[in-house]
mmCIF file of C-alpha atoms in Angstrom:
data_model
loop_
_atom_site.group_PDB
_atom_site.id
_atom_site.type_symbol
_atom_site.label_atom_id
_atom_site.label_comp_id
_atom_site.label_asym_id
_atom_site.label_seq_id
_atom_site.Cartn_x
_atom_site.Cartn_y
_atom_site.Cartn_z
ATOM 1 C CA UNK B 1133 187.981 105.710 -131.511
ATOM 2 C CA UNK B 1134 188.116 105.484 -127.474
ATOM 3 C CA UNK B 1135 184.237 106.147 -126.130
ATOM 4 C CA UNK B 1136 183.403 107.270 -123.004
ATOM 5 C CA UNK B 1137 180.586 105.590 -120.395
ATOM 6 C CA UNK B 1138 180.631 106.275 -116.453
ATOM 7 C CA UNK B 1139 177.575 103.822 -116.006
ATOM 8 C CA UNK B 1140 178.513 100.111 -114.022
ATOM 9 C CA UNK B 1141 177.220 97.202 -115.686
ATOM 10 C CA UNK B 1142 173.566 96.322 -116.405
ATOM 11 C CA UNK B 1143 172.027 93.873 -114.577
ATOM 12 C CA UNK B 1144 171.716 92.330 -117.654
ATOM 13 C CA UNK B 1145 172.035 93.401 -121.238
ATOM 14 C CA UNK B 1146 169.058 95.334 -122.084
ATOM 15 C CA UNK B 1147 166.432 94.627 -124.814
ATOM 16 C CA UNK B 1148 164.943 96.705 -127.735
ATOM 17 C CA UNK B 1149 163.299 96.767 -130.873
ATOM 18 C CA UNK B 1150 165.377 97.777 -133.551
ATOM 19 C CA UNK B 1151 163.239 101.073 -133.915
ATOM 20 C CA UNK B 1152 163.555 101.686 -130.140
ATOM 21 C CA UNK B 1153 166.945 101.515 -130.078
ATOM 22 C CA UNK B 1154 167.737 103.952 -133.033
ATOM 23 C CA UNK B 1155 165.861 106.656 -130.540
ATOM 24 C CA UNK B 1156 167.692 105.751 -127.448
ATOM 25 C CA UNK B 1157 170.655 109.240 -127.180
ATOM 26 C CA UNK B 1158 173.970 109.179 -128.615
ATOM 27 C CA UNK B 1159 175.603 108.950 -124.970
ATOM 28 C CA UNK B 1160 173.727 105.784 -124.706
ATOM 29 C CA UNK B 1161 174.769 104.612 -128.044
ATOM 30 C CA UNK B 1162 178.154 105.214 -126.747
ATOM 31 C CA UNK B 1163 178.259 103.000 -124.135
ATOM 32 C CA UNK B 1164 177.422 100.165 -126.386
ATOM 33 C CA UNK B 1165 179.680 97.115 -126.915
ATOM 34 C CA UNK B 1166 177.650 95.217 -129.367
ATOM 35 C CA UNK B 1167 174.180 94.443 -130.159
ATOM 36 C CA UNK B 1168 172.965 90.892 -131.600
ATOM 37 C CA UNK B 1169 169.990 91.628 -133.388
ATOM 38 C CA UNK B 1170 167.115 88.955 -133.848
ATOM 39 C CA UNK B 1171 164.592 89.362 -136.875
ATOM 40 C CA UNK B 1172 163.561 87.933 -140.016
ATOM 41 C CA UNK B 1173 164.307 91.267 -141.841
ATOM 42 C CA UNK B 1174 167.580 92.671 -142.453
ATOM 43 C CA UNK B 1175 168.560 95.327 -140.289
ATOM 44 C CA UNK B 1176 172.152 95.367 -139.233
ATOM 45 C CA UNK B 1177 173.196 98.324 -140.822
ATOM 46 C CA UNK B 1178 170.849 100.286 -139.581
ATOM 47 C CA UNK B 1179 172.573 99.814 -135.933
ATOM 48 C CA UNK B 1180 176.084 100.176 -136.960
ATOM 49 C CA UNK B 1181 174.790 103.234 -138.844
ATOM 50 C CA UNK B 1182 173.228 104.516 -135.809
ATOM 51 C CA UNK B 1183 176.123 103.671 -133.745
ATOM 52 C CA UNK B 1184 179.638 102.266 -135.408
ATOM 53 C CA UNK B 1185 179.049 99.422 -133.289
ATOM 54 C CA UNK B 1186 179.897 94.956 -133.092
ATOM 55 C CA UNK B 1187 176.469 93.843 -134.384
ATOM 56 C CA UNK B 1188 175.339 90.726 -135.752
ATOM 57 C CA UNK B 1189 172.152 89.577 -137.146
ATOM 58 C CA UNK B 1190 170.872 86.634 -137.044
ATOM 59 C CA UNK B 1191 167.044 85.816 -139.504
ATOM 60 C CA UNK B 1192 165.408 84.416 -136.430
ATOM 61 C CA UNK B 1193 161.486 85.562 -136.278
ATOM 62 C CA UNK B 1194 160.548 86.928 -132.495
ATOM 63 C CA UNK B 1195 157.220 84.796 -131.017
ATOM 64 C CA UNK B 1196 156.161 86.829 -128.305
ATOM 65 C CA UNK B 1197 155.785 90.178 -129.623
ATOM 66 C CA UNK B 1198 155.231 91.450 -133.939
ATOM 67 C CA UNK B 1199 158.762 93.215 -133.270
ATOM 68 C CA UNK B 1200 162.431 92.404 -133.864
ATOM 69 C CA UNK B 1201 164.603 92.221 -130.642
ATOM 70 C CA UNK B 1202 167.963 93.442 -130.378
ATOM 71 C CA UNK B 1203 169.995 92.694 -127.083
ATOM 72 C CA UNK B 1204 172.663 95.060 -126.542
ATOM 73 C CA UNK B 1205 175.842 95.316 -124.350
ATOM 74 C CA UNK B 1206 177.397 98.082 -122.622
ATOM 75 C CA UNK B 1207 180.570 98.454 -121.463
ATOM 76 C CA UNK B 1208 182.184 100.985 -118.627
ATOM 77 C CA UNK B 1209 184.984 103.602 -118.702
ATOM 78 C CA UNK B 1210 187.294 104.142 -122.277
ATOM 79 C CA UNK B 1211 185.635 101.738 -124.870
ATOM 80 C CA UNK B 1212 187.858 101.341 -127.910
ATOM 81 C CA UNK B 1213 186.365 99.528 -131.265
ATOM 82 C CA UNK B 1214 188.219 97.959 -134.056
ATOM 83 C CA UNK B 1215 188.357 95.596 -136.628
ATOM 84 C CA UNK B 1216 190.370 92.346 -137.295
ATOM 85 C CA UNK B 1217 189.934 90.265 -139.970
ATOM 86 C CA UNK B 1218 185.691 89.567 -140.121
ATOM 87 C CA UNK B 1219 185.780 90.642 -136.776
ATOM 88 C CA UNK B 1220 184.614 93.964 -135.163
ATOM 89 C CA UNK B 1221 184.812 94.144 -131.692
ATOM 90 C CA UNK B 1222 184.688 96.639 -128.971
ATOM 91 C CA UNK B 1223 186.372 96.566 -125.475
ATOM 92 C CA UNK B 1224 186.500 98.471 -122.447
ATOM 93 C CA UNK B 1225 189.456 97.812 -119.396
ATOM 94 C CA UNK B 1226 187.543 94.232 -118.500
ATOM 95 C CA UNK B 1227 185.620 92.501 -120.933
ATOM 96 C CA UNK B 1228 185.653 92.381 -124.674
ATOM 97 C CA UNK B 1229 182.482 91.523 -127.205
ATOM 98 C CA UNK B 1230 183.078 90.575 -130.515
ATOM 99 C CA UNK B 1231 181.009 89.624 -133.858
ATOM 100 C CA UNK B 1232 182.130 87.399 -136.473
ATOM 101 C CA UNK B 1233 179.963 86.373 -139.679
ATOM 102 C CA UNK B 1234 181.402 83.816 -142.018
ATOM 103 C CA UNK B 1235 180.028 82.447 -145.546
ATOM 104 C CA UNK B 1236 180.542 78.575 -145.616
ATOM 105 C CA UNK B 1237 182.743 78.716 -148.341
ATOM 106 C CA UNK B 1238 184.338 75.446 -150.296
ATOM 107 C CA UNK B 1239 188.132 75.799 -150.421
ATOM 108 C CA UNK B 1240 191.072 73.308 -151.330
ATOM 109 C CA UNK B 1241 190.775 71.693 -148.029
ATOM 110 C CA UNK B 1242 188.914 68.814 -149.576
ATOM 111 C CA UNK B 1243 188.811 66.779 -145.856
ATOM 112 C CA UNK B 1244 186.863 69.227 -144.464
ATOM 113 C CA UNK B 1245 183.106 70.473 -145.141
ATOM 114 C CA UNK B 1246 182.544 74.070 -145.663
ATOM 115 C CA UNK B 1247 181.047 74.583 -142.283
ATOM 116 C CA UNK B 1248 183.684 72.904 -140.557
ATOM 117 C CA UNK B 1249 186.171 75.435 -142.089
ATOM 118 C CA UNK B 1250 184.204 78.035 -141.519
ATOM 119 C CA UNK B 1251 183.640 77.472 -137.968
ATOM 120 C CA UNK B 1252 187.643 76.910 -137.241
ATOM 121 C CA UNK B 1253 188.258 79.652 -139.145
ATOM 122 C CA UNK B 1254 186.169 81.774 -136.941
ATOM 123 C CA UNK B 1255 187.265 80.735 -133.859
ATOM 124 C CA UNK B 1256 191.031 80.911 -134.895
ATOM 125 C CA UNK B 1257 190.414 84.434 -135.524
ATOM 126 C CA UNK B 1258 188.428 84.842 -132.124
ATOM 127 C CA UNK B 1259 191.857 83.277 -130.467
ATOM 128 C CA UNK B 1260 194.175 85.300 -132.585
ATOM 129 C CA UNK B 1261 192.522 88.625 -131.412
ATOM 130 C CA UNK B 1262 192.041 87.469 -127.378
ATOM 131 C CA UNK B 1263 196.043 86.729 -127.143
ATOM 132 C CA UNK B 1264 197.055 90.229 -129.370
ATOM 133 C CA UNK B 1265 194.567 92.183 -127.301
ATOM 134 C CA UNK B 1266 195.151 90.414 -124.046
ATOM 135 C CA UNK B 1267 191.923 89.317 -123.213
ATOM 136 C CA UNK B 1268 192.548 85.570 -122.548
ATOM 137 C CA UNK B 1269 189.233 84.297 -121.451
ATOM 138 C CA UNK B 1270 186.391 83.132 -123.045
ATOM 139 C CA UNK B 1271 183.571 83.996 -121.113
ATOM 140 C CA UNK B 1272 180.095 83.185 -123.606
ATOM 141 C CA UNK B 1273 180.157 82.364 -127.529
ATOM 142 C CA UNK B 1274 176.739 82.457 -128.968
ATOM 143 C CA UNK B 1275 176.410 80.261 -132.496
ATOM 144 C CA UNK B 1276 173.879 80.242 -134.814
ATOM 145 C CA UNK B 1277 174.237 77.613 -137.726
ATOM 146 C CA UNK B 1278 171.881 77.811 -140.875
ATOM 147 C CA UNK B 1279 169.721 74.442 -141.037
ATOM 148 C CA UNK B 1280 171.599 72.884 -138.266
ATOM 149 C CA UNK B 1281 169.776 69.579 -138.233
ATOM 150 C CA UNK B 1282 170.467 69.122 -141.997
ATOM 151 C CA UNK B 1283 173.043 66.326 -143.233
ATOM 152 C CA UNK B 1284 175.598 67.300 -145.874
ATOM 153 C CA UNK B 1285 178.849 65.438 -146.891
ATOM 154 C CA UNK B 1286 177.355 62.058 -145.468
ATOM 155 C CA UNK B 1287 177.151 63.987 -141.289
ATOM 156 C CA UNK B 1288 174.663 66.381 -139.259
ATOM 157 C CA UNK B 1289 175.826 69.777 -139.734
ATOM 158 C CA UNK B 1290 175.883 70.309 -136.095
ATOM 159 C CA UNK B 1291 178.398 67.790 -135.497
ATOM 160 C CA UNK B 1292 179.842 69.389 -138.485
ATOM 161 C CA UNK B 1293 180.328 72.775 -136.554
ATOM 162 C CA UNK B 1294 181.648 70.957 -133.454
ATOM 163 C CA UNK B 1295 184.698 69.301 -135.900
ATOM 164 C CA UNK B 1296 185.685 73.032 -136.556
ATOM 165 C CA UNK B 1297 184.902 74.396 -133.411
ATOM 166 C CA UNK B 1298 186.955 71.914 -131.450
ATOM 167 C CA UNK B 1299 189.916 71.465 -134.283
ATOM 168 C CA UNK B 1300 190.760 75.918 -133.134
ATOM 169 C CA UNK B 1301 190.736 75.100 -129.871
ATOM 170 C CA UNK B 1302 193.211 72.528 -130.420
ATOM 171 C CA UNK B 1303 195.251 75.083 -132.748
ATOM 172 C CA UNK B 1304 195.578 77.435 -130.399
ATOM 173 C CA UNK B 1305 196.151 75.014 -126.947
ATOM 174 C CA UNK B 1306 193.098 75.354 -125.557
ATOM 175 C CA UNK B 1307 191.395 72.979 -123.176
ATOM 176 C CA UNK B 1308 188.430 71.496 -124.677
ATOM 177 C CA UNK B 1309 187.140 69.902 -121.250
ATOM 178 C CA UNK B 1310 186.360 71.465 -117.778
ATOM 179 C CA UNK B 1311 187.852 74.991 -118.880
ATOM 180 C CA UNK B 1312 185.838 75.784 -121.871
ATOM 181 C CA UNK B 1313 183.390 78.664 -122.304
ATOM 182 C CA UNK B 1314 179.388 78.561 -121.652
ATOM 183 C CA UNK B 1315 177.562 78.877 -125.390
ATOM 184 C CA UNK B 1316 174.582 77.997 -127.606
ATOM 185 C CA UNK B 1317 174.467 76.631 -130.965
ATOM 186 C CA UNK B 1318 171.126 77.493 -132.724
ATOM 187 C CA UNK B 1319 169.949 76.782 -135.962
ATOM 188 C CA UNK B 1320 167.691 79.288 -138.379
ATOM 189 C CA UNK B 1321 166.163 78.824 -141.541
ATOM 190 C CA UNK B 1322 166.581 77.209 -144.676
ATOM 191 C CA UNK B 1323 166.376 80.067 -147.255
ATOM 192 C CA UNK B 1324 170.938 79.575 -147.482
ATOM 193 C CA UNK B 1325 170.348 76.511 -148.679
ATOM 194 C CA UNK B 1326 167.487 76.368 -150.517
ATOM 195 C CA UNK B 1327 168.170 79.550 -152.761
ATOM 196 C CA UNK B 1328 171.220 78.432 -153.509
ATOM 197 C CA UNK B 1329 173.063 81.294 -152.137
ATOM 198 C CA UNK B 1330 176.018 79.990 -149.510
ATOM 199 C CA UNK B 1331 174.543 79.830 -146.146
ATOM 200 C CA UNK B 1332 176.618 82.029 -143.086
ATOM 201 C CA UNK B 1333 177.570 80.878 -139.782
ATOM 202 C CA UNK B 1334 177.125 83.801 -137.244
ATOM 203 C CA UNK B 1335 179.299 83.880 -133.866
ATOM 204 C CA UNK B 1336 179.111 86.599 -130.840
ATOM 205 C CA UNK B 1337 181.490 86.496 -128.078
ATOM 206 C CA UNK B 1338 182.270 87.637 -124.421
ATOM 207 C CA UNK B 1339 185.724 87.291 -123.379
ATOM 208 C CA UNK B 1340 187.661 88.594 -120.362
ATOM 209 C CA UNK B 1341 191.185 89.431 -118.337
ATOM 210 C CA UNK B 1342 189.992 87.568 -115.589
ATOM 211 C CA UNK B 1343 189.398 83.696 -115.131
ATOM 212 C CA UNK B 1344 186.082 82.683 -114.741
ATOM 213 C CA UNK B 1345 184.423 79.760 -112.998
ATOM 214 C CA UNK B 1346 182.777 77.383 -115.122
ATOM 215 C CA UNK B 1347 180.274 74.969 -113.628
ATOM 216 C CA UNK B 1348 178.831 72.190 -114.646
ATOM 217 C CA UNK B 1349 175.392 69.980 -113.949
ATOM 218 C CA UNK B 1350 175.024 67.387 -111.821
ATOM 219 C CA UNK B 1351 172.167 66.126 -113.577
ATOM 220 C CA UNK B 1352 174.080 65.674 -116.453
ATOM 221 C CA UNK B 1353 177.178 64.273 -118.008
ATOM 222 C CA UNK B 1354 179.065 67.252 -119.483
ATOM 223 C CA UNK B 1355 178.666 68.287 -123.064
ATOM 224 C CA UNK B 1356 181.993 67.685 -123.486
ATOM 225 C CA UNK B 1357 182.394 64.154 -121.966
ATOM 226 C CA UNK B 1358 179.263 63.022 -124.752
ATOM 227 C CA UNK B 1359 179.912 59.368 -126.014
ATOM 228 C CA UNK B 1360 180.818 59.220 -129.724
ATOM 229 C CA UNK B 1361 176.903 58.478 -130.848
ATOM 230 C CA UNK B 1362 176.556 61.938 -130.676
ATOM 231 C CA UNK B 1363 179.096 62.924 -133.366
ATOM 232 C CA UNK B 1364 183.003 62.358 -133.906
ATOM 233 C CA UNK B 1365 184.092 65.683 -131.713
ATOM 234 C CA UNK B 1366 182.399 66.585 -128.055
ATOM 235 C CA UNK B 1367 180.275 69.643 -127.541
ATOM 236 C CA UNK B 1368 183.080 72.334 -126.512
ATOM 237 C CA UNK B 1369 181.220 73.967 -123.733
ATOM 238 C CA UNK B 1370 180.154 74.256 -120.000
ATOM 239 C CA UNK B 1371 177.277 74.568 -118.556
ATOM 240 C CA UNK B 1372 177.473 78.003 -117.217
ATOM 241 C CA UNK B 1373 180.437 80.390 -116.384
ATOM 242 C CA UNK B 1374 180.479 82.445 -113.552
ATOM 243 C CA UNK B 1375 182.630 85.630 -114.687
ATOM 244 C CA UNK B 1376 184.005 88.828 -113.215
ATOM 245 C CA UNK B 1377 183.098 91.679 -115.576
ATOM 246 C CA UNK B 1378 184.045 94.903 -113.334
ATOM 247 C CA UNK B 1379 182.814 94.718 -110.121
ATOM 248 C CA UNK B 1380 180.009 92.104 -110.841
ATOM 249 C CA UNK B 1381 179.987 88.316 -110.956
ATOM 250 C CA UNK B 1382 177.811 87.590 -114.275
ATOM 251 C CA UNK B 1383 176.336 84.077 -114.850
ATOM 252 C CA UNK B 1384 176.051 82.864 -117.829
ATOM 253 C CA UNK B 1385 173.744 79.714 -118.330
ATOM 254 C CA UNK B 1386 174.141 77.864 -121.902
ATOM 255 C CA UNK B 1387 171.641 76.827 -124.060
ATOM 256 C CA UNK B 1388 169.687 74.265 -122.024
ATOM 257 C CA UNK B 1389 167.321 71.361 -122.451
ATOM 258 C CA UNK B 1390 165.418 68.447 -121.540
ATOM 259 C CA UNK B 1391 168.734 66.264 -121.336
ATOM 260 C CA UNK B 1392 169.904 64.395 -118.434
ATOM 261 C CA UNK B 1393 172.451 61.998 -118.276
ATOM 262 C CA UNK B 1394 173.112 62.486 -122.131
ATOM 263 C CA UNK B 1395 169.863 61.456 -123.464
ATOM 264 C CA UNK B 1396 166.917 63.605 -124.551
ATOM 265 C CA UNK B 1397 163.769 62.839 -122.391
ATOM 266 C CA UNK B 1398 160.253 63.668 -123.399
ATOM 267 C CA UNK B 1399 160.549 63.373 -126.867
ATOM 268 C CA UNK B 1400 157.162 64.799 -128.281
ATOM 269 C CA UNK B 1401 155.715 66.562 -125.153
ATOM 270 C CA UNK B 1402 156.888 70.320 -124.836
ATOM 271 C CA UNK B 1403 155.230 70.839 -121.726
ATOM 272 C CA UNK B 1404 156.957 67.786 -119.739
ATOM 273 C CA UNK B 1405 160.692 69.580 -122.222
ATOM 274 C CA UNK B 1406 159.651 72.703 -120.868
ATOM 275 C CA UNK B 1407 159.946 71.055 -117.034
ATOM 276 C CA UNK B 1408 163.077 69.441 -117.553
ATOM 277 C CA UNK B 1409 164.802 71.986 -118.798
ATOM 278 C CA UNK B 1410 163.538 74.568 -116.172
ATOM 279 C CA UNK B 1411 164.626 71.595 -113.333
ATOM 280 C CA UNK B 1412 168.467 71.866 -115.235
ATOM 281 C CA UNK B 1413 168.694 75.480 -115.237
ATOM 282 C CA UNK B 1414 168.017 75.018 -111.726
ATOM 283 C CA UNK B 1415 170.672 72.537 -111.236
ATOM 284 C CA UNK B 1416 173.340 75.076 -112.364
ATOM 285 C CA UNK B 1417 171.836 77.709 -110.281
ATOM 286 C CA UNK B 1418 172.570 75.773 -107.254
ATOM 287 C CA UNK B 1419 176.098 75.058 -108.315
ATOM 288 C CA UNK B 1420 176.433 78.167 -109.498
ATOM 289 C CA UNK B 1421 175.310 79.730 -105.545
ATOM 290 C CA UNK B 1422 177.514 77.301 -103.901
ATOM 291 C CA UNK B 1423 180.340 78.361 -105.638
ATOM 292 C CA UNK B 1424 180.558 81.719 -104.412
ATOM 293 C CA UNK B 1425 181.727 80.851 -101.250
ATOM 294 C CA UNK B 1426 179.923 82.634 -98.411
ATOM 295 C CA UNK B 1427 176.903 81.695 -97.249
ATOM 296 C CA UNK B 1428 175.881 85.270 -96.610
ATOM 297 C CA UNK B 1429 176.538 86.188 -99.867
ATOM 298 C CA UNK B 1430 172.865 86.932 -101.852
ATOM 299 C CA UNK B 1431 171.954 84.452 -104.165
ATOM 300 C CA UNK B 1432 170.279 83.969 -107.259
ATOM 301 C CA UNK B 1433 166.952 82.582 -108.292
ATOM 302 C CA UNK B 1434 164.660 81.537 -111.467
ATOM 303 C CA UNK B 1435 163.701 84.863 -110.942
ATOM 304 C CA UNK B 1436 166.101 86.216 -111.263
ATOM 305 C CA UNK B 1437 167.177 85.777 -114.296
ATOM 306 C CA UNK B 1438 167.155 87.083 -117.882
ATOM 307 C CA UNK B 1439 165.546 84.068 -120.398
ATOM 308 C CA UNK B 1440 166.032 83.957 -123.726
ATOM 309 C CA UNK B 1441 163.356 80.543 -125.085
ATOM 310 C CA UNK B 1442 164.536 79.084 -128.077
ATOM 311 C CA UNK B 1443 161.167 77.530 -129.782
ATOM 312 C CA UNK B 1444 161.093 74.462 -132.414
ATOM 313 C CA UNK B 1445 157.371 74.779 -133.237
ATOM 314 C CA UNK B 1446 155.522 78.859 -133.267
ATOM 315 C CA UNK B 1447 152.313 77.155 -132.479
ATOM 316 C CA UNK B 1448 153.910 75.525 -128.960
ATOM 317 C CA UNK B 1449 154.558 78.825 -127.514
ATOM 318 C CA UNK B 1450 151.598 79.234 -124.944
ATOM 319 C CA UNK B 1451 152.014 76.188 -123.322
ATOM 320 C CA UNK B 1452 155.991 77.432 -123.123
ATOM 321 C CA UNK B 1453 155.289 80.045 -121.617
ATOM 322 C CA UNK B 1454 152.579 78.673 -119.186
ATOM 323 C CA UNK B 1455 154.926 76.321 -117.890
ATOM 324 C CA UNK B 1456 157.937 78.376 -117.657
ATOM 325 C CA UNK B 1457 155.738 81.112 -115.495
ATOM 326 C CA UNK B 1458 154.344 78.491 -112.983
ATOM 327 C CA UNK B 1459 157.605 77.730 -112.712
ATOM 328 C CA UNK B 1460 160.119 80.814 -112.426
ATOM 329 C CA UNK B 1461 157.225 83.144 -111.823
ATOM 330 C CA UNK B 1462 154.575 85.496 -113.448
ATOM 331 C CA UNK B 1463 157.486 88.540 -113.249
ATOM 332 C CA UNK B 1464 160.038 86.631 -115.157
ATOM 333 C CA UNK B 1465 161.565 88.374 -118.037
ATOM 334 C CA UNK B 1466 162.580 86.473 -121.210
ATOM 335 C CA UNK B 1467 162.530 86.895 -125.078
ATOM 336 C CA UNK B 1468 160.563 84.167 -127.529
ATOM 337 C CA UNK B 1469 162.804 83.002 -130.614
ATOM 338 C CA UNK B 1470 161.677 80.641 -133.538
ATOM 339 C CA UNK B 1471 164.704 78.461 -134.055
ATOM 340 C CA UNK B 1472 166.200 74.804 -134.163
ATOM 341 C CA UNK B 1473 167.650 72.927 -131.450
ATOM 342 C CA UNK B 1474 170.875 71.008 -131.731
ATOM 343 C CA UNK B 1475 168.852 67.495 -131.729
ATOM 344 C CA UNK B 1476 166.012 67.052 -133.727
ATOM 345 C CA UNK B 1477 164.101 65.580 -130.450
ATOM 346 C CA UNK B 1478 164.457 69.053 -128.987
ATOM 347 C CA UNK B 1479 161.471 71.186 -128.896
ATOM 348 C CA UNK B 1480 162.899 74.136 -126.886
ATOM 349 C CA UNK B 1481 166.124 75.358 -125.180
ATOM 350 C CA UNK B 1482 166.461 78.077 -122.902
ATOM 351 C CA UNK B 1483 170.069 80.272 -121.757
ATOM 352 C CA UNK B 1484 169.597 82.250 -119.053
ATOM 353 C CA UNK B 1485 172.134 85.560 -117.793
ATOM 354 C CA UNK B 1486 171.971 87.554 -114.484
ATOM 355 C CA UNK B 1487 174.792 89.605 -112.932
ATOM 356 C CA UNK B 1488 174.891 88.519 -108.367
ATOM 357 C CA UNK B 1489 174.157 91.612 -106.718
ATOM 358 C CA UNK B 1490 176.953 92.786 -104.300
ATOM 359 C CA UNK B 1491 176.890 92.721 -100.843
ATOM 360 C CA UNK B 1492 177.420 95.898 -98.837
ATOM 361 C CA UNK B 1493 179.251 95.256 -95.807
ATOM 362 C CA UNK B 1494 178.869 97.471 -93.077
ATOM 363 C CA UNK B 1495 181.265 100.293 -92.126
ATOM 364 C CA UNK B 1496 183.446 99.398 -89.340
ATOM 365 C CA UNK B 1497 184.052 101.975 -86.463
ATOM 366 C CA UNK B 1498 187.828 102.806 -85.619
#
C-alpha cells in the first residue's frame, strides 16, 4: 500500500529508542522507509507492528546510553512497500531501502561455505529486485556477519562473506572496482555459533535511479585493489558515495579505520586508532568537497556529520569518545555500538552520513 509524506529529506536519518519511536504519530510512521534497529534484545516486531515497515535487527549492545537505538529512514511523496523473496523493502520516486536477513544454511553446493552462499544469495536477490523495480544503483549496503573474525572451513569468515559478496556481483555484471557501493561489514556476537542454532547474516540497503559518485582515499589503496594476503576476493566497496536522493546530495562514508596504505597501524593503542581513523574520514571529506564542483558551493565538515563508532572493547569507550570530540568537536552527534571489526587488529571503525545543504541562489531581476 502507497503512503503518503510531503516532508524533504532529513538531514540525516533520525535516531530513537525503540520505545520512543513506537510514540512518535502514525503520519510519522508513514513516512518511514526502514528502520535498522540496534540492541541486544529482540525487538523487530515490535516496529513492523507499529508500522508495516523494512526493519532489521541486528544483537549489537548500545555503549553510550542503557537504551537500544533504532535509525530510521524516511522517504518523500507516494511510498510503496513490498516484499520479494526475504526481502521487504519500501520505495518512494528516488531512492529505495531494503532489508534482507538470511540463515547460513548448508546446501548441496559443497564448494562453498554456508556464509558464502548466504551472502550471494542475498545480494542476488538485492540485484534481482533493483533491475525489476528500476532502481539501478547501489547507493550504501550495511552488513553485519555473526563472529566475523572466526575461521570455519579452513578461512576467516570475513573473507568468507567477501567470496559471496563479490561472486553476485559478478552474476549479475556488476563492476566490482571503482563503481561499487560505500558499506560496512560488522561482526556481533557469538551466541549463533555457540548455541548451536545457525547463525544469520543481516544486510540493509540504499539504492537509487540516479548515478552516484563514489570516491575514494588518497591515503589509502582502495578496498578493492587489497593484495591477496587479505583473502582470495577484494573488499567490494568504496570509500564513500556521494548520491542524489531528491533534491539533496547525501554522503555516505563507509566503515572506516586506522588503515593506510593497506596495513593496519596502531595495533594496540585505541587512542592513536581513534586519530587515524578520524584523519581518513577526513581524507574523503576533502575528496568528497572537491567533487562537487563549485567552489561556492557549502561544504561539509567533521561536524557535520552523523557518526555511528563501532567499538571492539566496552571498557575503551571514554577515551573514544575523548578523542573523537577534540577532534570533530564537543557538538558532534554519533551513536556507540559494541561490535567486531573486519581485522582482528581493529579496535574501532567509524561510518559517517550527512546530506550538503543547498545553495540558494539569488533571484535575478528581469
Amino acid at each position: 500500500m502507497g503512503k503518503v509524506n510531503d516532508a524533504g529529506y532529513p538531514l540525516h536519518s533520525t535516531q530513537f529508542s525503540v520505545a520512543a519511536l513506537l510514540k512518535q504519530s502514525e503520519q510519522w510512521k508513514d513516512s518511514m522507509l526502514g528502520a535498522f534497529c540496534f540492541s541486544a534484545e529482540a525487538v523487530k516486531n515490535q516496529i513492523q507492528a507499529a508500522g508495516n515497515v523494512p526493519c532489521m535487527h541486528v544483537a549489537m549492545q548500545r555503549l553510550d546510553a542503557d537504551d537500544s537505538v533504532c535509525e530510521v529512514w524516511h522517504g518523500r511523496g507516494q511510498l510503496t512497500r513490498g516484499q520479494s523473496g526475504a526481502i521487504h523493502y519500501c520505495y518512494d520516486e528516488g531512492a529505495l531501502l531494503g532489508v534482507i536477513e538470511l540463515p547460513e544454511a548448508l546446501s548441496a553446493d559443497i564448494d562453498k561455505t554456508p556464509l558464502q552462499q548466504a551472502t550471494e544469495s542475498a545480494y542476488r536477490q538485492i540485484f534481482a529486485l533493483l533491475e525489476r523495480l528500476r532502481y539501478p544503483y547501489l547507493f550504501r549496503c550495511w552488513n553485519y556477519i555473526a563472529d566475523i573474525n572466526a575461521h570455519s572451513f579452513g578461512l576467516e569468515r570475513y573473507r568468507q562473506f567477501n567470496l559471496g559478496r563479490q561472486d553476485a556481483f559478478l552474476a549479475y555484471g556488476r563492476d566490482v572496482t571503482g563503481n561499487v557501493p560505500a558499506a560496512c561489514a560488522m561482526g556481533f556476537g557469538q551466541a549463533g555459533l555457540v548455541q548451536g542454532a545457525l547463525p544469520t547474516l543481516h544486510i540493509a540497503f540504499l539504492a537509487g535511479r540516479a548515478a552516484p559518485q563514489n570516491i575514494e582515499n588518497p591515503r589509502q589503496i582502495s578496498a578493492y585493489q587489497y593484495p591477496q594476503e587479505y583473502g582470495p576476493r577484494s573488499p567490494t566497496f568504496s570509500r564513500a558515495s556521494l548520491a542524489c536522493m531528491g533534491q539533496d546530495k547525501v554522503l555516505f562514508i563507509s566503515g572506516t579505520a586506522s588503515i593506510v596504505g593497506h596495513a593496519t597501524l596502531h595495533p594496540g593503542n585505541v587512542v592513536a586508532q581513534t586519530r587515524e581513523t578520524i584523519a581518513n574520514i577526513k581524507a574523503v571529506l576533502d575528496e568528497a568537497n572537491r567533487q562537487r564542483c563549485l567552489a561556492s558551493q557549502p561544504k561539509l565538515d567533521l561536524a557535520s556529520l552523523y557518526y555511528t563508532v563501532y567499538v571492539r572493547h566496552p571498557a575503551d569507550l571514554a577515551q573514544i569518545r575523548t578523542e573523537l570530540a577534540r577532534c570533530a568537536g564537543d557538538a558532534l552527534t554519533a551513536v556507540y555500538l559494541q561490535a567486531d571489526m573486519c581485522r582482528e587488529d581493529l579496535l574501532l571503525e567509524i561510518e559517517a552520513t550527512a546530506v550538503y545543504p543547498q545553495m540558494h541562489m539569488p533571484a535575478q531581476r528581469v
